[in-house]
Amino acid sequence: MGIVRVKEFEEEFEQEEIEIYALLREAPNGAAAYLKDYLRPLVYTEATVDCKTGVLDRREGILTWLISSDHEAGWGYDFKQYGIYRLLVRKAKIKILDENRLASWNNRYLVLKVLEWDAGQKELEALAAYLQQPKYIHTQRGDFLLNRQYKWYEMKTPDCGFTLDADEGSDETCEAALAAYKKHEMNMPELDRQLRAYAAGHMLDTANDWLGDADEEPITAEQFADRITLSELAFRNDGSIEAYYDDGDIFWGHCIIVRMDKNGNIEDAEIAG
């Protein structure tokens, strides 16, 4: 498996070893570098149960461990999405988190050993069954399907893709994003026109600099607006909107993001990716 134990890493966790049942939101699919010779995979949990007390914890949690950077394949543990496991773990020491850290960082567990694969735990089995049922929001333009891993609803139409963020602190409701979507639902072409016109005016000088570097002729704002193509509209849980445009090779294949605040004011346009 390539699992390794490193003192510096384990100092982030309490000394006490405890047993928990964990229901995984996802399977491991990557890792961050740790020190020089190691990788740190992590997976999010939908819920855990303390084996000693039987208490169910529905807060988002994290399972983590270390593997050697020269491992041949996999991420150490062959965990599955919505799998339930009985684990020997150590809980993370509680720390004051900076604004870029999610609260789940203080709900991390260092995995020491898998005590039972495909563990039978009734509460988590019922939750896993519920989470695997599709959940839809029906609108006049089509049906949004909940993507539980990313905590948003998504819909793809011939015009572009749409996402609705789940409300802050919720896994399923999306009242704020849905309200923002419904303001524009029946007049998306006008929203698109406003957003691309802003991008064209705001980014024209930068665009012509990039085109000049590629030995292409400068373009007008109207030509800029005609070349870019809307690929996705993301409605956020604060009522704002982010629009993602294919750049028509103006910026050599980079994405263009245009942002509108909850009051309908367009705030910014930038290159990404």
PDB file of C-alpha atoms in Angstrom:
ATOM      1  CA  MET A   1       0.000   0.000   0.000  1.00  0.00           C
ATOM      2  CA  GLY A   2       2.962   2.340   0.523  1.00  0.00           C
ATOM      3  CA  ILE A   3       1.594   3.738   3.820  1.00  0.00           C
ATOM      4  CA  VAL A   4       4.266   5.457   5.906  1.00  0.00           C
ATOM      5  CA  ARG A   5       4.405   6.947   9.416  1.00  0.00           C
ATOM      6  CA  VAL A   6       6.132  10.313   9.836  1.00  0.00           C
ATOM      7  CA  LYS A   7       6.591  11.968  13.231  1.00  0.00           C
ATOM      8  CA  GLU A   8       6.132  15.544  12.014  1.00  0.00           C
ATOM      9  CA  PHE A   9       2.807  14.674  10.402  1.00  0.00           C
ATOM     10  CA  GLU A  10       1.496  12.664  13.344  1.00  0.00           C
ATOM     11  CA  GLU A  11       2.204  15.556  15.713  1.00  0.00           C
ATOM     12  CA  GLU A  12      -0.817  17.296  14.120  1.00  0.00           C
ATOM     13  CA  PHE A  13      -3.043  14.671  15.779  1.00  0.00           C
ATOM     14  CA  GLU A  14      -3.949  13.669  19.334  1.00  0.00           C
ATOM     15  CA  GLN A  15      -2.150  10.709  20.889  1.00  0.00           C
ATOM     16  CA  GLU A  16      -5.347   8.816  21.745  1.00  0.00           C
ATOM     17  CA  GLU A  17      -6.325   6.091  19.290  1.00  0.00           C
ATOM     18  CA  ILE A  18     -10.056   5.629  18.780  1.00  0.00           C
ATOM     19  CA  GLU A  19     -12.324   3.524  16.585  1.00  0.00           C
ATOM     20  CA  ILE A  20     -14.892   5.053  14.260  1.00  0.00           C
ATOM     21  CA  TYR A  21     -17.188   4.029  11.450  1.00  0.00           C
ATOM     22  CA  ALA A  22     -16.825   6.352   8.450  1.00  0.00           C
ATOM     23  CA  LEU A  23     -19.071   6.846   5.411  1.00  0.00           C
ATOM     24  CA  LEU A  24     -16.988   8.243   2.541  1.00  0.00           C
ATOM     25  CA  ARG A  25     -18.231  10.936   0.178  1.00  0.00           C
ATOM     26  CA  GLU A  26     -15.655   9.994  -2.436  1.00  0.00           C
ATOM     27  CA  ALA A  27     -12.828   7.659  -3.317  1.00  0.00           C
ATOM     28  CA  PRO A  28      -9.207   8.872  -3.072  1.00  0.00           C
ATOM     29  CA  ASN A  29      -8.163  10.529  -6.317  1.00  0.00           C
ATOM     30  CA  GLY A  30      -5.078  12.571  -5.572  1.00  0.00           C
ATOM     31  CA  ALA A  31      -2.618  13.766  -2.956  1.00  0.00           C
ATOM     32  CA  ALA A  32      -0.664  16.845  -1.891  1.00  0.00           C
ATOM     33  CA  ALA A  33       3.102  16.836  -1.448  1.00  0.00           C
ATOM     34  CA  TYR A  34       4.300  16.574   2.145  1.00  0.00           C
ATOM     35  CA  LEU A  35       7.901  17.365   3.048  1.00  0.00           C
ATOM     36  CA  LYS A  36      10.307  15.970   0.448  1.00  0.00           C
ATOM     37  CA  ASP A  37       9.545  12.279   0.161  1.00  0.00           C
ATOM     38  CA  TYR A  38       5.839  11.906   0.893  1.00  0.00           C
ATOM     39  CA  LEU A  39       2.331  12.472  -0.439  1.00  0.00           C
ATOM     40  CA  ARG A  40      -0.750  13.228   1.670  1.00  0.00           C
ATOM     41  CA  PRO A  41      -4.006  11.823   0.272  1.00  0.00           C
ATOM     42  CA  LEU A  42      -7.298  12.828   1.852  1.00  0.00           C
ATOM     43  CA  VAL A  43     -10.953  11.941   1.392  1.00  0.00           C
ATOM     44  CA  TYR A  44     -14.067  13.631   2.724  1.00  0.00           C
ATOM     45  CA  THR A  45     -16.609  11.840   4.885  1.00  0.00           C
ATOM     46  CA  GLU A  46     -20.368  12.296   4.860  1.00  0.00           C
ATOM     47  CA  ALA A  47     -20.668  11.085   8.454  1.00  0.00           C
ATOM     48  CA  THR A  48     -18.872   9.173  11.185  1.00  0.00           C
ATOM     49  CA  VAL A  49     -19.989   7.144  14.197  1.00  0.00           C
ATOM     50  CA  ASP A  50     -17.910   6.814  17.357  1.00  0.00           C
ATOM     51  CA  CYS A  51     -17.677   3.084  18.029  1.00  0.00           C
ATOM     52  CA  LYS A  52     -17.481   3.614  21.804  1.00  0.00           C
ATOM     53  CA  THR A  53     -20.366   6.030  22.286  1.00  0.00           C
ATOM     54  CA  GLY A  54     -22.467   5.269  19.189  1.00  0.00           C
ATOM     55  CA  VAL A  55     -22.805   9.010  18.508  1.00  0.00           C
ATOM     56  CA  LEU A  56     -23.455   9.917  14.846  1.00  0.00           C
ATOM     57  CA  ASP A  57     -21.593  12.984  13.555  1.00  0.00           C
ATOM     58  CA  ARG A  58     -23.018  14.428  10.304  1.00  0.00           C
ATOM     59  CA  ARG A  59     -20.407  17.160  10.047  1.00  0.00           C
ATOM     60  CA  GLU A  60     -18.118  17.035   7.034  1.00  0.00           C
ATOM     61  CA  GLY A  61     -14.915  15.251   7.994  1.00  0.00           C
ATOM     62  CA  ILE A  62     -11.591  14.280   6.460  1.00  0.00           C
ATOM     63  CA  LEU A  63      -9.616  11.034   6.483  1.00  0.00           C
ATOM     64  CA  THR A  64      -5.914  11.401   5.727  1.00  0.00           C
ATOM     65  CA  TRP A  65      -2.630   9.469   5.785  1.00  0.00           C
ATOM     66  CA  LEU A  66       0.817   9.529   4.187  1.00  0.00           C
ATOM     67  CA  ILE A  67       2.322   7.462   1.386  1.00  0.00           C
ATOM     68  CA  SER A  68       5.815   7.480  -0.074  1.00  0.00           C
ATOM     69  CA  SER A  69       6.231   9.707  -3.118  1.00  0.00           C
ATOM     70  CA  ASP A  70       7.710   6.821  -5.110  1.00  0.00           C
ATOM     71  CA  HIS A  71       4.672   4.554  -4.636  1.00  0.00           C
ATOM     72  CA  GLU A  72       3.833   2.559  -7.750  1.00  0.00           C
ATOM     73  CA  ALA A  73       0.044   2.996  -7.968  1.00  0.00           C
ATOM     74  CA  GLY A  74      -3.054   3.988  -6.017  1.00  0.00           C
ATOM     75  CA  TRP A  75      -3.359   6.214  -2.987  1.00  0.00           C
ATOM     76  CA  GLY A  76      -2.580   3.818  -0.169  1.00  0.00           C
ATOM     77  CA  TYR A  77      -6.087   2.670   0.763  1.00  0.00           C
ATOM     78  CA  ASP A  78      -8.562   1.279  -1.761  1.00  0.00           C
ATOM     79  CA  PHE A  79     -11.531   3.194  -0.360  1.00  0.00           C
ATOM     80  CA  LYS A  80     -14.745   3.438  -2.421  1.00  0.00           C
ATOM     81  CA  GLN A  81     -17.294   6.221  -2.764  1.00  0.00           C
ATOM     82  CA  TYR A  82     -20.099   5.689  -0.220  1.00  0.00           C
ATOM     83  CA  GLY A  83     -18.113   2.853   1.324  1.00  0.00           C
ATOM     84  CA  ILE A  84     -18.467   2.284   5.073  1.00  0.00           C
ATOM     85  CA  TYR A  85     -15.338   1.334   7.042  1.00  0.00           C
ATOM     86  CA  ARG A  86     -14.426   0.675  10.660  1.00  0.00           C
ATOM     87  CA  LEU A  87     -11.148   2.444  11.301  1.00  0.00           C
ATOM     88  CA  LEU A  88      -8.520   2.951  13.959  1.00  0.00           C
ATOM     89  CA  VAL A  89      -7.741   6.672  13.900  1.00  0.00           C
ATOM     90  CA  ARG A  90      -6.333   9.669  15.759  1.00  0.00           C
ATOM     91  CA  LYS A  91      -8.278  12.938  15.810  1.00  0.00           C
ATOM     92  CA  ALA A  92      -6.664  16.200  14.666  1.00  0.00           C
ATOM     93  CA  LYS A  93      -5.651  18.710  17.321  1.00  0.00           C
ATOM     94  CA  ILE A  94      -8.056  21.639  17.254  1.00  0.00           C
ATOM     95  CA  LYS A  95      -6.470  24.814  15.903  1.00  0.00           C
ATOM     96  CA  ILE A  96      -7.616  28.312  15.012  1.00  0.00           C
ATOM     97  CA  LEU A  97      -8.149  28.187  11.257  1.00  0.00           C
ATOM     98  CA  ASP A  98      -7.387  30.961   8.792  1.00  0.00           C
ATOM     99  CA  GLU A  99     -10.134  32.129   6.467  1.00  0.00           C
ATOM    100  CA  ASN A 100      -8.982  29.830   3.669  1.00  0.00           C
ATOM    101  CA  ARG A 101      -9.401  26.655   5.740  1.00  0.00           C
ATOM    102  CA  LEU A 102     -12.736  24.823   5.903  1.00  0.00           C
ATOM    103  CA  ALA A 103     -14.107  23.882   9.322  1.00  0.00           C
ATOM    104  CA  SER A 104     -13.631  20.223   8.372  1.00  0.00           C
ATOM    105  CA  TRP A 105      -9.856  20.712   8.742  1.00  0.00           C
ATOM    106  CA  ASN A 106     -10.440  20.482  12.491  1.00  0.00           C
ATOM    107  CA  ASN A 107     -12.495  17.342  11.921  1.00  0.00           C
ATOM    108  CA  ARG A 108      -9.632  15.365  10.369  1.00  0.00           C
ATOM    109  CA  TYR A 109      -8.680  11.837  11.288  1.00  0.00           C
ATOM    110  CA  LEU A 110      -5.315  10.174  10.736  1.00  0.00           C
ATOM    111  CA  VAL A 111      -6.052   6.644   9.514  1.00  0.00           C
ATOM    112  CA  LEU A 112      -3.860   4.125  11.354  1.00  0.00           C
ATOM    113  CA  LYS A 113      -5.559   0.900  10.303  1.00  0.00           C
ATOM    114  CA  VAL A 114      -8.632  -0.398   8.519  1.00  0.00           C
ATOM    115  CA  LEU A 115     -10.293  -2.728  11.033  1.00  0.00           C
ATOM    116  CA  GLU A 116     -13.230  -3.717   8.823  1.00  0.00           C
ATOM    117  CA  TRP A 117     -13.899  -3.232   5.125  1.00  0.00           C
ATOM    118  CA  ASP A 118     -17.561  -2.995   4.023  1.00  0.00           C
ATOM    119  CA  ALA A 119     -18.564  -2.530   7.651  1.00  0.00           C
ATOM    120  CA  GLY A 120     -22.191  -2.935   8.639  1.00  0.00           C
ATOM    121  CA  GLN A 121     -23.488   0.133  10.497  1.00  0.00           C
ATOM    122  CA  LYS A 122     -27.240   0.683  10.193  1.00  0.00           C
ATOM    123  CA  GLU A 123     -27.349   4.475  10.434  1.00  0.00           C
ATOM    124  CA  LEU A 124     -24.584   4.915   7.880  1.00  0.00           C
ATOM    125  CA  GLU A 125     -26.050   2.255   5.575  1.00  0.00           C
ATOM    126  CA  ALA A 126     -29.376   4.114   5.564  1.00  0.00           C
ATOM    127  CA  LEU A 127     -27.618   7.426   4.907  1.00  0.00           C
ATOM    128  CA  ALA A 128     -25.547   5.911   2.082  1.00  0.00           C
ATOM    129  CA  ALA A 129     -28.711   4.567   0.440  1.00  0.00           C
ATOM    130  CA  TYR A 130     -30.360   7.995   0.678  1.00  0.00           C
ATOM    131  CA  LEU A 131     -27.332   9.843  -0.703  1.00  0.00           C
ATOM    132  CA  GLN A 132     -27.218   7.616  -3.770  1.00  0.00           C
ATOM    133  CA  GLN A 133     -30.781   8.503  -4.766  1.00  0.00           C
ATOM    134  CA  PRO A 134     -30.845  11.223  -7.465  1.00  0.00           C
ATOM    135  CA  LYS A 135     -32.314  14.563  -6.397  1.00  0.00           C
ATOM    136  CA  TYR A 136     -33.673  17.018  -8.958  1.00  0.00           C
ATOM    137  CA  ILE A 137     -34.868  20.607  -9.179  1.00  0.00           C
ATOM    138  CA  HIS A 138     -37.314  21.140 -12.035  1.00  0.00           C
ATOM    139  CA  THR A 139     -37.255  24.459 -13.909  1.00  0.00           C
ATOM    140  CA  GLN A 140     -38.770  25.817 -17.108  1.00  0.00           C
ATOM    141  CA  ARG A 141     -35.489  25.354 -18.971  1.00  0.00           C
ATOM    142  CA  GLY A 142     -34.853  21.820 -17.712  1.00  0.00           C
ATOM    143  CA  ASP A 143     -33.968  19.684 -14.702  1.00  0.00           C
ATOM    144  CA  PHE A 144     -31.017  20.262 -12.381  1.00  0.00           C
ATOM    145  CA  LEU A 145     -29.409  17.179 -10.804  1.00  0.00           C
ATOM    146  CA  LEU A 146     -27.671  17.417  -7.421  1.00  0.00           C
ATOM    147  CA  ASN A 147     -23.941  16.669  -7.529  1.00  0.00           C
ATOM    148  CA  ARG A 148     -23.317  15.793  -3.900  1.00  0.00           C
ATOM    149  CA  GLN A 149     -19.542  15.696  -4.226  1.00  0.00           C
ATOM    150  CA  TYR A 150     -19.353  19.351  -5.292  1.00  0.00           C
ATOM    151  CA  LYS A 151     -22.465  20.519  -3.405  1.00  0.00           C
ATOM    152  CA  TRP A 152     -24.197  22.024  -6.405  1.00  0.00           C
ATOM    153  CA  TYR A 153     -27.019  21.262  -8.839  1.00  0.00           C
ATOM    154  CA  GLU A 154     -26.058  21.021 -12.490  1.00  0.00           C
ATOM    155  CA  MET A 155     -27.832  21.082 -15.837  1.00  0.00           C
ATOM    156  CA  LYS A 156     -26.487  20.944 -19.379  1.00  0.00           C
ATOM    157  CA  THR A 157     -28.438  22.481 -22.275  1.00  0.00           C
ATOM    158  CA  PRO A 158     -27.536  22.898 -25.956  1.00  0.00           C
ATOM    159  CA  ASP A 159     -26.597  26.518 -25.146  1.00  0.00           C
ATOM    160  CA  CYS A 160     -24.380  26.034 -22.092  1.00  0.00           C
ATOM    161  CA  GLY A 161     -24.083  24.426 -18.672  1.00  0.00           C
ATOM    162  CA  PHE A 162     -25.633  25.748 -15.459  1.00  0.00           C
ATOM    163  CA  THR A 163     -24.805  25.168 -11.794  1.00  0.00           C
ATOM    164  CA  LEU A 164     -26.647  26.206  -8.630  1.00  0.00           C
ATOM    165  CA  ASP A 165     -24.579  26.237  -5.433  1.00  0.00           C
ATOM    166  CA  ALA A 166     -26.080  24.629  -2.346  1.00  0.00           C
ATOM    167  CA  ASP A 167     -26.906  27.115   0.412  1.00  0.00           C
ATOM    168  CA  GLU A 168     -24.201  27.852   2.971  1.00  0.00           C
ATOM    169  CA  GLY A 169     -24.205  25.038   5.531  1.00  0.00           C
ATOM    170  CA  SER A 170     -26.517  22.813   3.482  1.00  0.00           C
ATOM    171  CA  ASP A 171     -25.939  19.761   1.311  1.00  0.00           C
ATOM    172  CA  GLU A 172     -29.220  19.984  -0.621  1.00  0.00           C
ATOM    173  CA  THR A 173     -31.112  23.291  -0.511  1.00  0.00           C
ATOM    174  CA  CYS A 174     -30.126  26.078  -2.920  1.00  0.00           C
ATOM    175  CA  GLU A 175     -32.627  28.868  -2.337  1.00  0.00           C
ATOM    176  CA  ALA A 176     -30.216  31.762  -2.905  1.00  0.00           C
ATOM    177  CA  ALA A 177     -28.724  30.413  -6.131  1.00  0.00           C
ATOM    178  CA  LEU A 178     -32.117  29.294  -7.447  1.00  0.00           C
ATOM    179  CA  ALA A 179     -33.592  32.752  -6.824  1.00  0.00           C
ATOM    180  CA  ALA A 180     -30.718  34.319  -8.780  1.00  0.00           C
ATOM    181  CA  TYR A 181     -31.232  31.825 -11.601  1.00  0.00           C
ATOM    182  CA  LYS A 182     -34.974  32.495 -11.815  1.00  0.00           C
ATOM    183  CA  LYS A 183     -34.356  36.243 -12.272  1.00  0.00           C
ATOM    184  CA  HIS A 184     -32.757  35.449 -15.639  1.00  0.00           C
ATOM    185  CA  GLU A 185     -34.267  32.075 -16.519  1.00  0.00           C
ATOM    186  CA  MET A 186     -36.475  33.266 -19.364  1.00  0.00           C
ATOM    187  CA  ASN A 187     -34.067  35.869 -20.724  1.00  0.00           C
ATOM    188  CA  MET A 188     -30.648  34.229 -20.726  1.00  0.00           C
ATOM    189  CA  PRO A 189     -29.675  35.765 -24.106  1.00  0.00           C
ATOM    190  CA  GLU A 190     -29.905  39.252 -22.594  1.00  0.00           C
ATOM    191  CA  LEU A 191     -27.782  38.227 -19.594  1.00  0.00           C
ATOM    192  CA  ASP A 192     -25.229  36.740 -21.987  1.00  0.00           C
ATOM    193  CA  ARG A 193     -25.229  39.934 -24.072  1.00  0.00           C
ATOM    194  CA  GLN A 194     -24.556  42.112 -21.018  1.00  0.00           C
ATOM    195  CA  LEU A 195     -21.777  39.900 -19.738  1.00  0.00           C
ATOM    196  CA  ARG A 196     -19.937  39.550 -23.044  1.00  0.00           C
ATOM    197  CA  ALA A 197     -20.274  43.285 -23.756  1.00  0.00           C
ATOM    198  CA  TYR A 198     -18.663  44.035 -20.396  1.00  0.00           C
ATOM    199  CA  ALA A 199     -15.864  41.547 -21.049  1.00  0.00           C
ATOM    200  CA  ALA A 200     -15.225  43.039 -24.479  1.00  0.00           C
ATOM    201  CA  GLY A 201     -14.975  46.582 -23.117  1.00  0.00           C
ATOM    202  CA  HIS A 202     -12.995  45.664 -20.014  1.00  0.00           C
ATOM    203  CA  MET A 203     -10.494  43.321 -21.658  1.00  0.00           C
ATOM    204  CA  LEU A 204     -10.059  44.736 -25.173  1.00  0.00           C
ATOM    205  CA  ASP A 205      -6.631  46.300 -24.634  1.00  0.00           C
ATOM    206  CA  THR A 206      -5.328  43.120 -23.011  1.00  0.00           C
ATOM    207  CA  ALA A 207      -6.799  41.068 -25.844  1.00  0.00           C
ATOM    208  CA  ASN A 208      -5.029  43.102 -28.489  1.00  0.00           C
ATOM    209  CA  ASP A 209      -1.754  42.802 -26.588  1.00  0.00           C
ATOM    210  CA  TRP A 210      -2.092  39.009 -26.680  1.00  0.00           C
ATOM    211  CA  LEU A 211      -3.100  39.029 -30.334  1.00  0.00           C
ATOM    212  CA  GLY A 212      -0.134  41.270 -31.163  1.00  0.00           C
ATOM    213  CA  ASP A 213       2.202  38.788 -29.491  1.00  0.00           C
ATOM    214  CA  ALA A 214       0.753  36.156 -31.817  1.00  0.00           C
ATOM    215  CA  ASP A 215       1.236  38.406 -34.868  1.00  0.00           C
ATOM    216  CA  GLU A 216      -2.534  38.787 -35.347  1.00  0.00           C
ATOM    217  CA  GLU A 217      -4.408  41.956 -36.270  1.00  0.00           C
ATOM    218  CA  PRO A 218      -6.116  43.936 -33.483  1.00  0.00           C
ATOM    219  CA  ILE A 219      -9.866  43.485 -33.058  1.00  0.00           C
ATOM    220  CA  THR A 220     -12.738  45.744 -32.045  1.00  0.00           C
ATOM    221  CA  ALA A 221     -14.941  45.287 -28.979  1.00  0.00           C
ATOM    222  CA  GLU A 222     -17.711  43.999 -31.248  1.00  0.00           C
ATOM    223  CA  GLN A 223     -15.375  41.398 -32.756  1.00  0.00           C
ATOM    224  CA  PHE A 224     -14.232  40.386 -29.254  1.00  0.00           C
ATOM    225  CA  ALA A 225     -17.835  39.853 -28.139  1.00  0.00           C
ATOM    226  CA  ASP A 226     -18.600  37.800 -31.259  1.00  0.00           C
ATOM    227  CA  ARG A 227     -15.579  35.517 -30.827  1.00  0.00           C
ATOM    228  CA  ILE A 228     -16.156  34.409 -27.242  1.00  0.00           C
ATOM    229  CA  THR A 229     -18.693  31.672 -26.434  1.00  0.00           C
ATOM    230  CA  LEU A 230     -20.614  31.135 -23.190  1.00  0.00           C
ATOM    231  CA  SER A 231     -19.850  27.685 -21.745  1.00  0.00           C
ATOM    232  CA  GLU A 232     -21.251  27.844 -18.208  1.00  0.00           C
ATOM    233  CA  LEU A 233     -23.255  30.043 -15.853  1.00  0.00           C
ATOM    234  CA  ALA A 234     -22.624  29.406 -12.152  1.00  0.00           C
ATOM    235  CA  PHE A 235     -25.164  30.822  -9.696  1.00  0.00           C
ATOM    236  CA  ARG A 236     -23.542  31.207  -6.270  1.00  0.00           C
ATOM    237  CA  ASN A 237     -25.076  30.870  -2.820  1.00  0.00           C
ATOM    238  CA  ASP A 238     -24.675  34.603  -2.135  1.00  0.00           C
ATOM    239  CA  GLY A 239     -26.863  35.456  -5.157  1.00  0.00           C
ATOM    240  CA  SER A 240     -23.953  36.384  -7.425  1.00  0.00           C
ATOM    241  CA  ILE A 241     -23.202  34.917 -10.872  1.00  0.00           C
ATOM    242  CA  GLU A 242     -19.996  33.749 -12.536  1.00  0.00           C
ATOM    243  CA  ALA A 243     -20.017  33.307 -16.307  1.00  0.00           C
ATOM    244  CA  TYR A 244     -17.377  31.189 -18.037  1.00  0.00           C
ATOM    245  CA  TYR A 245     -16.554  31.897 -21.688  1.00  0.00           C
ATOM    246  CA  ASP A 246     -14.414  30.070 -24.231  1.00  0.00           C
ATOM    247  CA  ASP A 247     -12.011  32.713 -25.475  1.00  0.00           C
ATOM    248  CA  GLY A 248     -12.121  32.039 -29.233  1.00  0.00           C
ATOM    249  CA  ASP A 249      -8.302  31.748 -29.096  1.00  0.00           C
ATOM    250  CA  ILE A 250      -7.962  35.428 -28.186  1.00  0.00           C
ATOM    251  CA  PHE A 251      -6.037  34.451 -25.061  1.00  0.00           C
ATOM    252  CA  TRP A 252      -4.541  31.283 -26.546  1.00  0.00           C
ATOM    253  CA  GLY A 253      -7.229  28.992 -25.145  1.00  0.00           C
ATOM    254  CA  HIS A 254      -7.609  30.441 -21.663  1.00  0.00           C
ATOM    255  CA  CYS A 255     -11.039  30.744 -20.041  1.00  0.00           C
ATOM    256  CA  ILE A 256     -12.684  34.133 -19.462  1.00  0.00           C
ATOM    257  CA  ILE A 257     -14.634  34.618 -16.213  1.00  0.00           C
ATOM    258  CA  VAL A 258     -17.133  37.478 -15.826  1.00  0.00           C
ATOM    259  CA  ARG A 259     -18.688  38.175 -12.404  1.00  0.00           C
ATOM    260  CA  MET A 260     -22.015  39.818 -11.552  1.00  0.00           C
ATOM    261  CA  ASP A 261     -22.953  40.645  -7.941  1.00  0.00           C
ATOM    262  CA  LYS A 262     -26.273  39.769  -6.299  1.00  0.00           C
ATOM    263  CA  ASN A 263     -27.688  43.184  -7.259  1.00  0.00           C
ATOM    264  CA  GLY A 264     -27.030  42.691 -10.965  1.00  0.00           C
ATOM    265  CA  ASN A 265     -23.893  44.843 -11.158  1.00  0.00           C
ATOM    266  CA  ILE A 266     -21.090  43.395 -13.279  1.00  0.00           C
ATOM    267  CA  GLU A 267     -17.936  43.602 -11.203  1.00  0.00           C
ATOM    268  CA  ASP A 268     -15.044  42.117 -13.093  1.00  0.00           C
ATOM    269  CA  ALA A 269     -13.780  40.067 -16.028  1.00  0.00           C
ATOM    270  CA  GLU A 270     -10.504  38.140 -16.047  1.00  0.00           C
ATOM    271  CA  ILE A 271      -8.506  35.396 -17.720  1.00  0.00           C
ATOM    272  CA  ALA A 272      -8.276  32.032 -15.949  1.00  0.00           C
ATOM    273  CA  GLY A 273      -6.970  28.546 -16.624  1.00  0.00           C
TER     274      GLY A 273
END
